Amino acid sequence: MKKILLVFGTRPEAIKMAPLVKEFEKHLSEFERVVCVTGQHREMLDQVLRIFDIKPDHDLNIMTPGQDLYDVTVKVLLGMRDVLKKVSPDVVLVHGDTTTSTAAALAAFYQRIPVGHVEAGLRTHDIYSPWPEEMNRQITGRIAAFNFSPTQLSRRNLLAEGVPEDRIFVTGNTVIDALHLVTERIKENPEFVGIAERKLIEAGYDPARAASGRRLVLITGHRRENFGEGFLNICKAIKDLNMKYPEVDFVYPMHLNPNVRKPIAEVFGDSRRPASNMFFIEPLEYLEFVYLMEKSFIVLTDSGGIQEEAPGLGKPVLVMRDTTERPEAVEAGTVKLVGADYNKILDEVSRLLDDPEEYRKMSGAVNPYGDGNACSRIVSALSL
Ligand code: UD1
Ligand code: UDP
């Protein structure tokens, strides 16, 4: 029996690894599955563990407020040394481009344990954008023995770097599996809709406003390269849009990183309630967030995962970054890069709100990221 150790630590990794944890539960005669969380995120990770009902076997619990890249790297590397010795897995699975995934991959390499990289081969080819994620995924890619690429494009990126063809498996992105799990759960338990609505009201935004026809701009932001000046530009643009369109609601579930919250307080004041159509709320559980994405008119974000989820729901996505490692939806026309640029954000959001033809062009549902069966393909590849 093969022993597989799945390692993750932040909200997006947890969302995208959760369906894989569940998939291994269907193959217990073939695989022993062990889950280790690093706790690079605490509250935002625990939200995901709760919703997918995952109880980790190991928890490094490393998060400290205001941690930097050195803190995370060193603590994960040292923590994983001991977990790897104790578990002695046949394969370690890591996800994407966080510092958890790269430090865990390196820790496994130091014990000569093969690494499987989930969401492999995404590239911008600019090591400072996104920073440090582009370098993180390149390093993990060099270590990985198994590369699970979401699309043909990510496979081609790896081939161009000399990764042997038989080490790459095109699986789709497990985020679509996660989305399916959540939407199925809502279908099977219609009372979840009521629960989600109640939780949103508790969080400070009443979704009845969207149901009554008010359009909703959903906002998230957290990229390190936007800290400081970039976030101030973003906040100023949101504030002016908020004044320009009183008939539109702007909802911003704020990341817990203090570097994200400081410019919000600077631009909007400590009460963060400059107008009755601006809603700053705490990070949402995945189910509530998906519910809100479905209700939204436009998504304005610098997130990676949301660029993969929202196009499938037919929502135009304006990405507050200069580059993207996810060009598939840009090519399909539903995602557009606007940078952390005051004028571009103002112009592009205004265009979508004012011009129905422009909106129609960007809102056709496309889903280049998979069919929801990525996890079963990953498990099959590991069975070989
Ligand atoms: C991390 C990842 C990034 C990923 C993002 C997803 C790295 C270098 N960065 O960035 O790739 O896109 O997560 O959200 O791996 N905090 C809390 N509670 C939480 C989570 C964060 O209080 O549950 C606060 C803490 O003060 C923490 C800080 O946010 O020190 C920064 O967290 P960290 O994981 O270092 O960076 P992120 O910006 O979240
Ligand atoms: N998300 C969530 N609650 C929120 C905001 C986002 O559950 O309040 C989900 C979102 O659906 C996506 C993931 O978190 O799956 C994206 O996380 P984030 O933007 O923090 O990280 P990235 O994808 O940029 O690495």
Short mmCIF file of N, CA and C and ligand atoms in Angstrom, two decimals, residues 11-12 15 175 220 222-223 253 255 283-286 289 293 302-306 309, ligand 2:
data_model
loop_
_atom_site.label_atom_id
_atom_site.label_comp_id
_atom_site.label_asym_id
_atom_site.label_seq_id
_atom_site.Cartn_x
_atom_site.Cartn_y
_atom_site.Cartn_z
N ARG A 11 -5.38 29.21 2.76
CA ARG A 11 -6.76 29.02 2.30
C ARG A 11 -6.86 28.44 0.89
N PRO A 12 -6.19 29.05 -0.13
CA PRO A 12 -6.41 28.51 -1.47
C PRO A 12 -5.88 27.09 -1.64
N ILE A 15 -8.49 24.77 -0.17
CA ILE A 15 -9.67 24.61 -1.03
C ILE A 15 -9.36 23.64 -2.17
N VAL A 175 -9.59 23.00 -8.39
CA VAL A 175 -10.53 24.01 -7.88
C VAL A 175 -11.94 23.76 -8.44
N THR A 220 -11.68 41.31 -3.96
CA THR A 220 -10.71 40.74 -3.01
C THR A 220 -9.31 41.20 -3.42
N HIS A 222 -4.87 40.74 -2.07
CA HIS A 222 -3.88 40.35 -1.06
C HIS A 222 -2.46 40.22 -1.59
N ARG A 223 -2.22 40.51 -2.87
CA ARG A 223 -0.89 40.22 -3.43
C ARG A 223 0.20 41.07 -2.80
N PRO A 253 -14.72 41.27 0.98
CA PRO A 253 -14.30 40.43 2.11
C PRO A 253 -12.78 40.57 2.26
N HIS A 255 -8.99 40.18 3.29
CA HIS A 255 -7.95 39.24 3.73
C HIS A 255 -7.46 39.68 5.12
N PRO A 283 -13.30 37.75 6.09
CA PRO A 283 -13.20 36.69 5.08
C PRO A 283 -14.36 35.71 5.21
N LEU A 284 -14.89 35.30 4.06
CA LEU A 284 -16.07 34.43 4.09
C LEU A 284 -15.67 32.97 4.00
N GLU A 285 -16.49 32.10 4.56
CA GLU A 285 -16.30 30.66 4.34
C GLU A 285 -16.52 30.40 2.86
N TYR A 286 -15.95 29.30 2.37
CA TYR A 286 -15.96 29.04 0.92
C TYR A 286 -17.38 29.01 0.36
N PHE A 289 -18.74 32.40 0.01
CA PHE A 289 -18.03 33.14 -1.03
C PHE A 289 -18.52 32.71 -2.42
N MET A 293 -20.19 34.97 -5.25
CA MET A 293 -19.67 35.07 -6.62
C MET A 293 -20.81 34.88 -7.62
N ASP A 302 -7.21 40.37 -7.17
CA ASP A 302 -5.85 40.01 -7.59
C ASP A 302 -5.59 38.54 -7.28
N SER A 303 -6.64 37.81 -6.96
CA SER A 303 -6.52 36.41 -6.56
C SER A 303 -6.21 35.50 -7.75
N GLY A 304 -5.50 34.40 -7.46
CA GLY A 304 -5.28 33.40 -8.49
C GLY A 304 -6.51 32.52 -8.66
N GLY A 305 -6.96 31.93 -7.54
CA GLY A 305 -8.06 30.96 -7.60
C GLY A 305 -9.33 31.54 -8.17
N ILE A 306 -9.60 32.80 -7.83
CA ILE A 306 -10.86 33.41 -8.29
C ILE A 306 -10.85 33.60 -9.81
N GLU A 309 -12.27 30.34 -10.92
CA GLU A 309 -13.66 30.00 -10.54
C GLU A 309 -14.69 30.87 -11.25
N1 UDP B 2 -12.30 32.75 -0.93
C1 UDP B 2 -13.05 32.41 0.20
N2 UDP B 2 -13.47 33.43 1.04
C2 UDP B 2 -13.16 34.74 0.80
C3 UDP B 2 -12.36 35.05 -0.34
C4 UDP B 2 -11.93 34.03 -1.17
O1 UDP B 2 -13.36 31.24 0.43
O2 UDP B 2 -13.57 35.60 1.59
C5 UDP B 2 -11.81 31.64 -1.80
C6 UDP B 2 -11.99 31.82 -3.30
O3 UDP B 2 -13.22 31.28 -3.74
C7 UDP B 2 -10.82 31.05 -3.87
C8 UDP B 2 -9.74 31.19 -2.82
O4 UDP B 2 -10.40 31.59 -1.62
O5 UDP B 2 -11.08 29.67 -4.01
C9 UDP B 2 -8.73 32.20 -3.24
O6 UDP B 2 -7.89 32.53 -2.17
P1 UDP B 2 -6.90 33.75 -2.21
O7 UDP B 2 -7.43 34.81 -3.12
O8 UDP B 2 -6.64 34.13 -0.80
O9 UDP B 2 -5.57 33.11 -2.77
P2 UDP B 2 -4.97 32.89 -4.25
O10 UDP B 2 -5.93 32.08 -5.03
O11 UDP B 2 -4.70 34.23 -4.84
O12 UDP B 2 -3.68 32.18 -3.98
#
